Short mmCIF file of C-alpha atoms in Angstrom, two decimals:
data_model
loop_
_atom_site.label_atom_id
_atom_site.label_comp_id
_atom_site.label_asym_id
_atom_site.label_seq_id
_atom_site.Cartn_x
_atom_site.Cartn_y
_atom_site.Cartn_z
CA UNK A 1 -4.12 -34.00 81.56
CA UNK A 2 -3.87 -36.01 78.68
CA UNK A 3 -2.72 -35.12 75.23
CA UNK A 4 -3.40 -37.19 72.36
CA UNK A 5 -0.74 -36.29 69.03
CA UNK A 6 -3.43 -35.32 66.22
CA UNK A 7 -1.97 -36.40 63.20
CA UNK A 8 -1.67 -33.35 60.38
CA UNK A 9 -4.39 -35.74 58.15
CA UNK A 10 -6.29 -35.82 61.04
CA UNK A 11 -6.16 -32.10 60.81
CA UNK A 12 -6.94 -31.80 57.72
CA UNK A 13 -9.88 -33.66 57.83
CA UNK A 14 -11.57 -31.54 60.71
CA UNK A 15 -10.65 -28.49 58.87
CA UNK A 16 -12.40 -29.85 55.53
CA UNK A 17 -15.85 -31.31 57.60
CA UNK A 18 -15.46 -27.88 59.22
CA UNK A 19 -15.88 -26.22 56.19
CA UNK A 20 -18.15 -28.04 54.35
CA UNK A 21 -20.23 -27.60 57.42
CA UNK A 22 -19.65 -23.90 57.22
CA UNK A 23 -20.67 -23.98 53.54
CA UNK A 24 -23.79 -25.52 53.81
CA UNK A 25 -24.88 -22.86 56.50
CA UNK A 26 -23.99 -20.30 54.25
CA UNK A 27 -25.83 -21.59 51.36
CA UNK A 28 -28.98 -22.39 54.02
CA UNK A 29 -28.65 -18.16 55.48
CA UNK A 30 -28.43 -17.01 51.99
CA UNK A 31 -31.64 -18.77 51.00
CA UNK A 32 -33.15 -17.62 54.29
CA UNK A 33 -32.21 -14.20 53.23
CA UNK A 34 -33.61 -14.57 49.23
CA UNK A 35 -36.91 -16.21 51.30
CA UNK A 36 -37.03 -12.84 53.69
CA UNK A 37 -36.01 -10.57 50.69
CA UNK A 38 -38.73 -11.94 48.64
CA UNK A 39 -41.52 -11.77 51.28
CA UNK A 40 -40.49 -7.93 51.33
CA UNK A 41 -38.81 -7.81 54.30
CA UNK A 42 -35.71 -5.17 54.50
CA UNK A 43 -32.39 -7.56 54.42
CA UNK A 44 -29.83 -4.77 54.51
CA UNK A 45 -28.89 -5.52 58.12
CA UNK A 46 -28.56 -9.39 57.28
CA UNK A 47 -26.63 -8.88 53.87
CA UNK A 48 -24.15 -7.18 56.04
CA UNK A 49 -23.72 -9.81 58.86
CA UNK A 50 -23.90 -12.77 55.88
CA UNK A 51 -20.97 -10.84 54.02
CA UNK A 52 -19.20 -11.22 57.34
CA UNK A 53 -19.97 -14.72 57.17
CA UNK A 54 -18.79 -14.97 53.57
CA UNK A 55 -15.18 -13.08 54.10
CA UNK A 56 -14.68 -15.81 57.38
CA UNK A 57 -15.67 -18.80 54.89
CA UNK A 58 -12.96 -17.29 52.30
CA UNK A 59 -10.36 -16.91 54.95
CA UNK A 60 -11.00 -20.70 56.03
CA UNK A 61 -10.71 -21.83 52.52
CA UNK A 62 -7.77 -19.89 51.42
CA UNK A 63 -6.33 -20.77 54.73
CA UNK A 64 -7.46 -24.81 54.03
CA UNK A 65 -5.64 -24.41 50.59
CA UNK A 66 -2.21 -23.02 52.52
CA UNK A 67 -2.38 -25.81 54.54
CA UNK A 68 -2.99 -24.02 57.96
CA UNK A 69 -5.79 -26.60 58.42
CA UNK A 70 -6.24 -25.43 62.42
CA UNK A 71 -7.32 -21.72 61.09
CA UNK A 72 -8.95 -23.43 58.54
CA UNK A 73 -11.25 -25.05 61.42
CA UNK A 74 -11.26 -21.76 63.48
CA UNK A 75 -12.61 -19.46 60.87
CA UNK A 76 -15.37 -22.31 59.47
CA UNK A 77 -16.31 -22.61 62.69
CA UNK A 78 -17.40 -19.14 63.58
CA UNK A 79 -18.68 -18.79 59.84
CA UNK A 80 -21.29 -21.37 60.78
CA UNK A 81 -21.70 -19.95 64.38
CA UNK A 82 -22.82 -16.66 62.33
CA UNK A 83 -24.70 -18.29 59.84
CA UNK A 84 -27.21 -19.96 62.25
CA UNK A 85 -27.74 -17.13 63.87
CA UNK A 86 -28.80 -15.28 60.13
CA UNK A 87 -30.90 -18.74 59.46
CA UNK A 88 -32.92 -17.57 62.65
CA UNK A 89 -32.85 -13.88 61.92
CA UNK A 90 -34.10 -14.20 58.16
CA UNK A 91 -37.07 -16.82 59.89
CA UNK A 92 -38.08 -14.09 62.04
CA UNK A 93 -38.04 -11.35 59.51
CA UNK A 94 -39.70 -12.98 57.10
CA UNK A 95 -42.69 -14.22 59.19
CA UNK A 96 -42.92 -10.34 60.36
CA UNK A 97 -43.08 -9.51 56.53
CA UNK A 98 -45.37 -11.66 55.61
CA UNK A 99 -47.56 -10.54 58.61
CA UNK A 100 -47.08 -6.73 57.51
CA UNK A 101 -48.05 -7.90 54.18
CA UNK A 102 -51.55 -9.52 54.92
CA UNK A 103 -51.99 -6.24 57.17
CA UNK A 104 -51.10 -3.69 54.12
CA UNK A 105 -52.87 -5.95 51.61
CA UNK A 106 -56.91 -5.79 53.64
CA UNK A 107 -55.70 -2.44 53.31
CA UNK A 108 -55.21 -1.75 50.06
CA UNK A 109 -58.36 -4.50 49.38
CA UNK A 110 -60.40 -1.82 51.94
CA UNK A 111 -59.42 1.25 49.54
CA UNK A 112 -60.12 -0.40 46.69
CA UNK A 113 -63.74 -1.56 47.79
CA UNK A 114 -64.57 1.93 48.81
CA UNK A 115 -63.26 3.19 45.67
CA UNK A 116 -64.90 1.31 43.72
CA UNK A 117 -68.00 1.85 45.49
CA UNK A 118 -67.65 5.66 45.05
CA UNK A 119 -67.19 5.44 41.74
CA UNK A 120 -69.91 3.12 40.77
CA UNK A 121 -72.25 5.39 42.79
CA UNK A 122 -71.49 8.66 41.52
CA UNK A 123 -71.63 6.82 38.06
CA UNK A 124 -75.03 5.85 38.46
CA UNK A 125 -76.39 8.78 39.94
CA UNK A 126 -74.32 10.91 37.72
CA UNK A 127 -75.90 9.17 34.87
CA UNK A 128 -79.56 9.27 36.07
CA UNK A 129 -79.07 13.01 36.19
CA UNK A 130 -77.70 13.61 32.93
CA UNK A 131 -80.12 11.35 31.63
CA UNK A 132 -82.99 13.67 32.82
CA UNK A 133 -81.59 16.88 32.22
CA UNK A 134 -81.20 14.99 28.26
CA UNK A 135 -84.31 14.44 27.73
CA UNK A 136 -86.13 17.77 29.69
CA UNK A 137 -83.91 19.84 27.03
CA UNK A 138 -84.53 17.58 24.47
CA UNK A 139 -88.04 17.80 25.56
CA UNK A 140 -88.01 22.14 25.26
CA UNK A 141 -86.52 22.13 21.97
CA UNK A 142 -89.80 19.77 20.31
CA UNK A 143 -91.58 22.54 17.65
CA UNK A 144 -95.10 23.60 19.07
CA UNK A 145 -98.14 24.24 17.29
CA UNK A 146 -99.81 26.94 18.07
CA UNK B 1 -73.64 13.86 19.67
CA UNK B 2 -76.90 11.42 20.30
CA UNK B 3 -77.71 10.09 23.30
CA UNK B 4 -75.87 6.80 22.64
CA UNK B 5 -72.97 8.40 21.88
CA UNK B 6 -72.99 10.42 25.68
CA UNK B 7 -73.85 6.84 27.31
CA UNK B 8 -70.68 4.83 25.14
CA UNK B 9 -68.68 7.84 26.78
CA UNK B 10 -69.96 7.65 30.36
CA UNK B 11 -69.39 3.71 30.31
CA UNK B 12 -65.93 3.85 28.98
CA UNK B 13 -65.09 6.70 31.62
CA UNK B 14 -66.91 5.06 34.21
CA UNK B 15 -65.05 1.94 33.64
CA UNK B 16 -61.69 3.61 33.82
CA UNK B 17 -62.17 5.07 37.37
CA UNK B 18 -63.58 1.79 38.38
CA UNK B 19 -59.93 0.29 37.33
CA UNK B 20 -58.43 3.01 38.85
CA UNK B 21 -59.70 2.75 42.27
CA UNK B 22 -59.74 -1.00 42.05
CA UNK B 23 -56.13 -1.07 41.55
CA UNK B 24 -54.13 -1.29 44.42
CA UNK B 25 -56.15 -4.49 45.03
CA UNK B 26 -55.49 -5.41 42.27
CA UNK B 27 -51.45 -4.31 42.52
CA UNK B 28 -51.76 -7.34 44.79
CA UNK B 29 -52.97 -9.97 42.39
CA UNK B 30 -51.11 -8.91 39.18
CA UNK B 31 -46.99 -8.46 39.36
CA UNK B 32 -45.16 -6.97 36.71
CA UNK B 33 -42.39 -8.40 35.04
CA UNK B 34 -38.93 -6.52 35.70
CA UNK B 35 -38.14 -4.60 33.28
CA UNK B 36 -34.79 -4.47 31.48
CA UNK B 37 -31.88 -6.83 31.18
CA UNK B 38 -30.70 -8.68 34.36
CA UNK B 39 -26.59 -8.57 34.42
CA UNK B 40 -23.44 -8.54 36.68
CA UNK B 41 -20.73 -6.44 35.90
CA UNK B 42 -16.76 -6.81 37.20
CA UNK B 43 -14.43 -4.25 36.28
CA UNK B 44 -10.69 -3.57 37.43
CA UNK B 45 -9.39 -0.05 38.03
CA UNK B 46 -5.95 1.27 38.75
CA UNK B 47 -3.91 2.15 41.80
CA UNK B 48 -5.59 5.88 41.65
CA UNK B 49 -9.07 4.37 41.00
CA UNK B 50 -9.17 5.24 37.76
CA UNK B 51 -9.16 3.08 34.48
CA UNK B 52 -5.54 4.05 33.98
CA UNK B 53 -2.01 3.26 34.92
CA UNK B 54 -2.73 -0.16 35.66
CA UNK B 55 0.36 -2.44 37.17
CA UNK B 56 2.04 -3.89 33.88
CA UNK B 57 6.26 -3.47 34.24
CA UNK B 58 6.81 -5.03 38.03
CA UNK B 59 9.25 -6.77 39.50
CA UNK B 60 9.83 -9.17 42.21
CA UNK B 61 9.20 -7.85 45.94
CA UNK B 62 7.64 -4.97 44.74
CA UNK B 63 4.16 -4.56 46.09
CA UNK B 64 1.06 -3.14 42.97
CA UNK B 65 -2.70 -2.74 43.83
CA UNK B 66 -5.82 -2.42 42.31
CA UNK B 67 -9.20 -2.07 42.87
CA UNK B 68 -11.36 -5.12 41.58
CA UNK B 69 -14.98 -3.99 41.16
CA UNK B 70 -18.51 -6.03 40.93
CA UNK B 71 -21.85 -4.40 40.31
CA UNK B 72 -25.43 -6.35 40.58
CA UNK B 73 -28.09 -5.70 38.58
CA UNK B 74 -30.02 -9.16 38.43
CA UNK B 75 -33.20 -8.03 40.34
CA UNK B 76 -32.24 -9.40 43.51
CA UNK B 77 -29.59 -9.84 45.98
CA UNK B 78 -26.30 -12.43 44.86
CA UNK B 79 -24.20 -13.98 46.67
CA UNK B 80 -20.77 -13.73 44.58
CA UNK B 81 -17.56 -15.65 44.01
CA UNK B 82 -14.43 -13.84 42.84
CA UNK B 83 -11.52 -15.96 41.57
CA UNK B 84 -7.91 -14.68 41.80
CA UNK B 85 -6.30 -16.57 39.33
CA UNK B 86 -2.83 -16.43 38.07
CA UNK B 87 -0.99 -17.75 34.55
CA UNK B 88 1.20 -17.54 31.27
CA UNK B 89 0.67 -16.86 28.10
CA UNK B 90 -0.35 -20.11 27.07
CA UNK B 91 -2.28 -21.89 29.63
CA UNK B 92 -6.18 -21.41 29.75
CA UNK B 93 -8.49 -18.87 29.97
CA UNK B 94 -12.05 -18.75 30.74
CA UNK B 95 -14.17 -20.11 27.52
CA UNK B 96 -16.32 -17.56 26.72
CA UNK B 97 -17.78 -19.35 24.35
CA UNK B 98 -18.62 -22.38 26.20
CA UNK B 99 -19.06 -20.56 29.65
CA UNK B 100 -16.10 -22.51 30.91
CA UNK B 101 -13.88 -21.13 33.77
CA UNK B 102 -10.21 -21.53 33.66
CA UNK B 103 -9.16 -24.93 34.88
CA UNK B 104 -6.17 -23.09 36.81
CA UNK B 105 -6.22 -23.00 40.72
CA UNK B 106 -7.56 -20.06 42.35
CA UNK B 107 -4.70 -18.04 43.99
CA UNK B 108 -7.22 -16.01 46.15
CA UNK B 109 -10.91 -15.84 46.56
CA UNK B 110 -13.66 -13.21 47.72
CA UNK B 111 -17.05 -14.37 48.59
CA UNK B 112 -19.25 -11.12 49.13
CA UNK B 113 -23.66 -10.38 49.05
CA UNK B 114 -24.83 -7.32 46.87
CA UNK B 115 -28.43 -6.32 47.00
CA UNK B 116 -29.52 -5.42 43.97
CA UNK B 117 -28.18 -2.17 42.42
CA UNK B 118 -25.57 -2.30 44.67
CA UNK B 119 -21.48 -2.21 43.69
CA UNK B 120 -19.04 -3.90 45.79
CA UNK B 121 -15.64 -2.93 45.61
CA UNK B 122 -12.55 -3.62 47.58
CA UNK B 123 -8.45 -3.15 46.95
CA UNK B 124 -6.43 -6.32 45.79
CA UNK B 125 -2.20 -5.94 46.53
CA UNK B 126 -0.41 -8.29 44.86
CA UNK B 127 3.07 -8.52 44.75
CA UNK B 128 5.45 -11.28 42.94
CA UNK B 129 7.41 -12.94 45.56
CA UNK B 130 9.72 -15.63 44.14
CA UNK B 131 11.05 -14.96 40.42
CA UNK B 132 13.92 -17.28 38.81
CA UNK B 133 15.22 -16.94 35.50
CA UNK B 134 16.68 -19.74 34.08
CA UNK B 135 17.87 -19.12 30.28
CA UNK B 136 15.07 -18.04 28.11
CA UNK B 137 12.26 -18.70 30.71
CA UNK B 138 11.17 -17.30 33.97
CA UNK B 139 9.25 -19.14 36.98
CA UNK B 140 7.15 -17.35 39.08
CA UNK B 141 7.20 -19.49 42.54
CA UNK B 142 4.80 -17.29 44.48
CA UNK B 143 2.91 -14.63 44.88
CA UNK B 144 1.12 -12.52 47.42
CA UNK B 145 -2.42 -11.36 46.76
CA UNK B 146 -3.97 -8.95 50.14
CA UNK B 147 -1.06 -10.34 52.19
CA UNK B 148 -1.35 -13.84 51.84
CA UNK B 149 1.33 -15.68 50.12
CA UNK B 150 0.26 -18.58 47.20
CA UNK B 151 2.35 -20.92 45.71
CA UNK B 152 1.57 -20.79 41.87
CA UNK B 153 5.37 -22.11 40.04
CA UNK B 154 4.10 -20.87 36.78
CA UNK B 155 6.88 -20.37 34.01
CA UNK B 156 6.91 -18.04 31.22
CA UNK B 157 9.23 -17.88 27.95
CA UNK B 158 10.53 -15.36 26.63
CA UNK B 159 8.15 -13.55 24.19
CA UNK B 160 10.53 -12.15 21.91
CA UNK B 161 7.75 -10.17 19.62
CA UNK B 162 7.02 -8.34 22.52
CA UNK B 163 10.24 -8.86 24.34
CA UNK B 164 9.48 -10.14 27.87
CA UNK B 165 8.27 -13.05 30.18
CA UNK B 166 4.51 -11.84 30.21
CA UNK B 167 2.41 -13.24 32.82
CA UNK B 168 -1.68 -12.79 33.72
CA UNK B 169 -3.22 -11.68 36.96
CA UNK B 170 -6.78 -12.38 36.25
CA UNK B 171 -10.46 -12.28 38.19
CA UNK B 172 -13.51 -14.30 37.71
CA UNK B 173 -16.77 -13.73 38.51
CA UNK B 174 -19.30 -16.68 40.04
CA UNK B 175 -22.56 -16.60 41.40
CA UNK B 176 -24.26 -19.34 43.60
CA UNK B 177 -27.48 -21.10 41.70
CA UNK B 178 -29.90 -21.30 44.55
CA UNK B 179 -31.60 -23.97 42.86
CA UNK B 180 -28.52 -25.95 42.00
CA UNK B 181 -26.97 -25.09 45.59
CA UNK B 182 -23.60 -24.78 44.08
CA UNK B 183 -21.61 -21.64 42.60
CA UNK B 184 -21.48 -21.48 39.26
CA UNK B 185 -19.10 -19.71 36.03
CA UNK B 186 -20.65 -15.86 35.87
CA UNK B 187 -19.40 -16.06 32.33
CA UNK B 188 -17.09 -12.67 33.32
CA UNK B 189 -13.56 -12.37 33.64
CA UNK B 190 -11.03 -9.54 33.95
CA UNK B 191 -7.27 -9.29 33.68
CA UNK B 192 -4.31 -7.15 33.57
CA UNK B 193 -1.24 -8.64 31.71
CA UNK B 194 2.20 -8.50 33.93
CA UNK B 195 5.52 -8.15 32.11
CA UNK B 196 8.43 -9.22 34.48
CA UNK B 197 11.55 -8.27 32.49
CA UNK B 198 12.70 -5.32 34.81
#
C-alpha cells in the first residue's frame, strides 16, 4: 500500500472546499424547506433533521477555525451527506402539498358554487314570495265603495 | 317601510350570504397580509434560568453557564446564526446604529432552524482558561465556550473607577437572506460583562 504525506495546507484546503461544499447544501435544503413550507406542507420533521445538519456545519467550522482541518472535513462531509438527502425530502413534500392543495382548493371552489347557488335561489324565490304576499295585503287594505 | 325600502334590504342581505358562501373560494384567491410586527428576539438567562445571578466575579479554571435564548416571530421559519464573541472594554461592539456586527472573531458559533413562533434555547459553559497579569493589565489567552477551547489573547487594564480588569462575553444574532444567499447582522446582541480581579 502506498501512502502519500498530505501536507497540513493540503489539509486545510480539503477541509475549506469541504465546507464550502457543505454550506452551499445547507443554504440549497433550507430553501427547499422555505419552498415546502410555503406550498403548505408540514416541515417540522425536516427543520429537525436540517438543525442536525446545521450543529455538524458549526462543529466543522469551529473545528476549521482550531485548526483540526481533518474533523473539519469529517463533519462537512456528513453535513452535506444530510443535506441532500433534506434537498430530496423537501422536493417530495412539496410536490405532495401542492397536490393536496389543488385537491382541497376544487373543494372549497365546489362549496362555494353550491353555496352560492343556494343562496341565489332561495333569494329569488324568497323574493318572488314576499313580493306577492306585498302586494295581496297591500291589495286588502285598498278602501271599497260600497 | 315602502316596497323599495324591503327590496334595498333583501339585495344588501342577499349579497352578503352570496359573499359568505362564496368565500372559501375566494380564501383561495385573496391572502391576507400578516398581521403584526415581524421580529427575532435573543435573550441570556442565568445559571438557574432565571434573569438573575448572571456570571460576573470569575476566575480562571472556573467553569460559569448560561442559557442563551432566541425566539422567532418573522412569519416563517429562519435559519439562525449565533456569534460567541469575546472582548475588552474598548474594542468594538456591534453598531446599532449602522447595523454593523463587531469586527472581532467569533469564539463559538450556533447555527440552528426555528419555525415560526418557536424559541430555541440551549446552555453555553464558558470558562476562562489562560489569565496573566502583568502590572496594571491582564491577558486573557483562552477560553472555553461548551468544551471547546479558543484562543482569544485579549488584554484588559485595569479600570480603576470600577476597580477591575472587566472583560465581555457577548452573543450575536444573524439570519441567512435567502435572496442574498448569505447570513446577515440580525441587528441583536446580548452580553454579560466579566470582572476577573478575584
Amino acid at each position: 500500500m502506498l501512502m502519500f504525506p498530505v501536507s497540513a495546507a493540503g489539509n486545510q484546503e480539503v477541509a475549506a472546499s469541504r465546507i464550502s461544499e457543505a454550506e452551499w447544501w445547507m443554504a440549497q435544503a433550507y430553501e427547499a424547506v422555505l419552498d415546502a413550507e410555503s406550498a403548505d406542507a408540514d416541515v417540522s420533521g425536516l427543520l429537525v433533521r436540517l438543525n442536525d445538519a446545521a450543529e455538524l456545519l458549526s462543529e466543522a467550522r469551529m473545528a476549521f477555525d482550531g485548526g483540526d482541518f481533518d474533523e473539519a472535513a469529517g463533519f462537512a462531509e456528513s453535513m452535506s451527506e444530510v443535506g441532500y438527502e433534506i434537498v430530496d425530502e423537501a422536493e417530495l413534500l412539496e410536490i405532495e402539498a401542492a397536490k393536496a392543495r389543488v385537491h382541497s382548493s376544487w373543494g372549497f371552489l365546489a362549496i362555494s358554487v353550491l353555496g352560492v347557488s343556494v343562496v341565489v335561489v332561495a333569494s329569488v324565490l324568497g323574493y318572488s314570495f314576499f313580493k306577492r304576499r306585498y302586494y295581496r295585503r297591500l291589495s286588502k287594505m285598498k278602501p271599497r265603495v260600497e | 317601510m315602502k316596497f323599495q325600502d324591503y327590496r334595498t334590504v333583501f339585495q344588501v342581505s342577499s349579497l352578503a350570504l352570496v359573499l359568505l358562501a362564496a368565500s372559501p373560494a375566494l380564501s383561495l384567491i385573496v391572502s391576507f397580509p400578516r398581521s403584526g410586527e415581524s421580529f427575532s428576539e435573543l435573550w441570556l438567562l442565568g445559571p438557574n434560568h432565571m434573569a438573575e445571578n448572571f456570571p460576573f466575579n470569575v476566575q480562571a479554571g472556573e467553569e460559569n453557564s448560561l442559557f442563551l435564548g432566541v425566539g422567532n416571530q418573522l412569519g416563517n421559519s429562519a435559519y439562525y446564526l449565533v456569534y460567541v464573541k469575546f472582548r475588552n472594554q474598548t474594542q468594538p461592539l456591534p453598531n446599532s446604529n449602522s447595523s454593523e456586527p463587531s469586527s472581532l472573531p467569533s469564539i463559538h458559533e450556533f447555527q440552528f432552524l426555528l419555525e415560526d413562533g418557536d424559541v430555541w434555547e440551549t446552555p453555553v459553559t464558558f470558562e476562562i482558561l489562560d489569565a496573566l497579569v502583568h502590572g496594571d493589565s491582564m491577558v486573557v489567552e483562552s477560553v472555553s465556550v461548551n468544551d471547546r477551547v479558543f484562543q482569544v489573547d485579549c488584554s484588559s487594564t485595569w479600570d480603576s473607577e470600577n476597580k477591575g480588569f472587566y472583560f465581555q462575553l457577548f452573543f450575536e444574532l444573524w439570519v441567512y437572506n435567502s435572496e442574498r444567499s448569505t447570513f446577515e447582522f440580525h441587528d441583536r446582541f446580548v452580553g454579560i460583562w466579566l470582572n476577573m480581579t478575584g
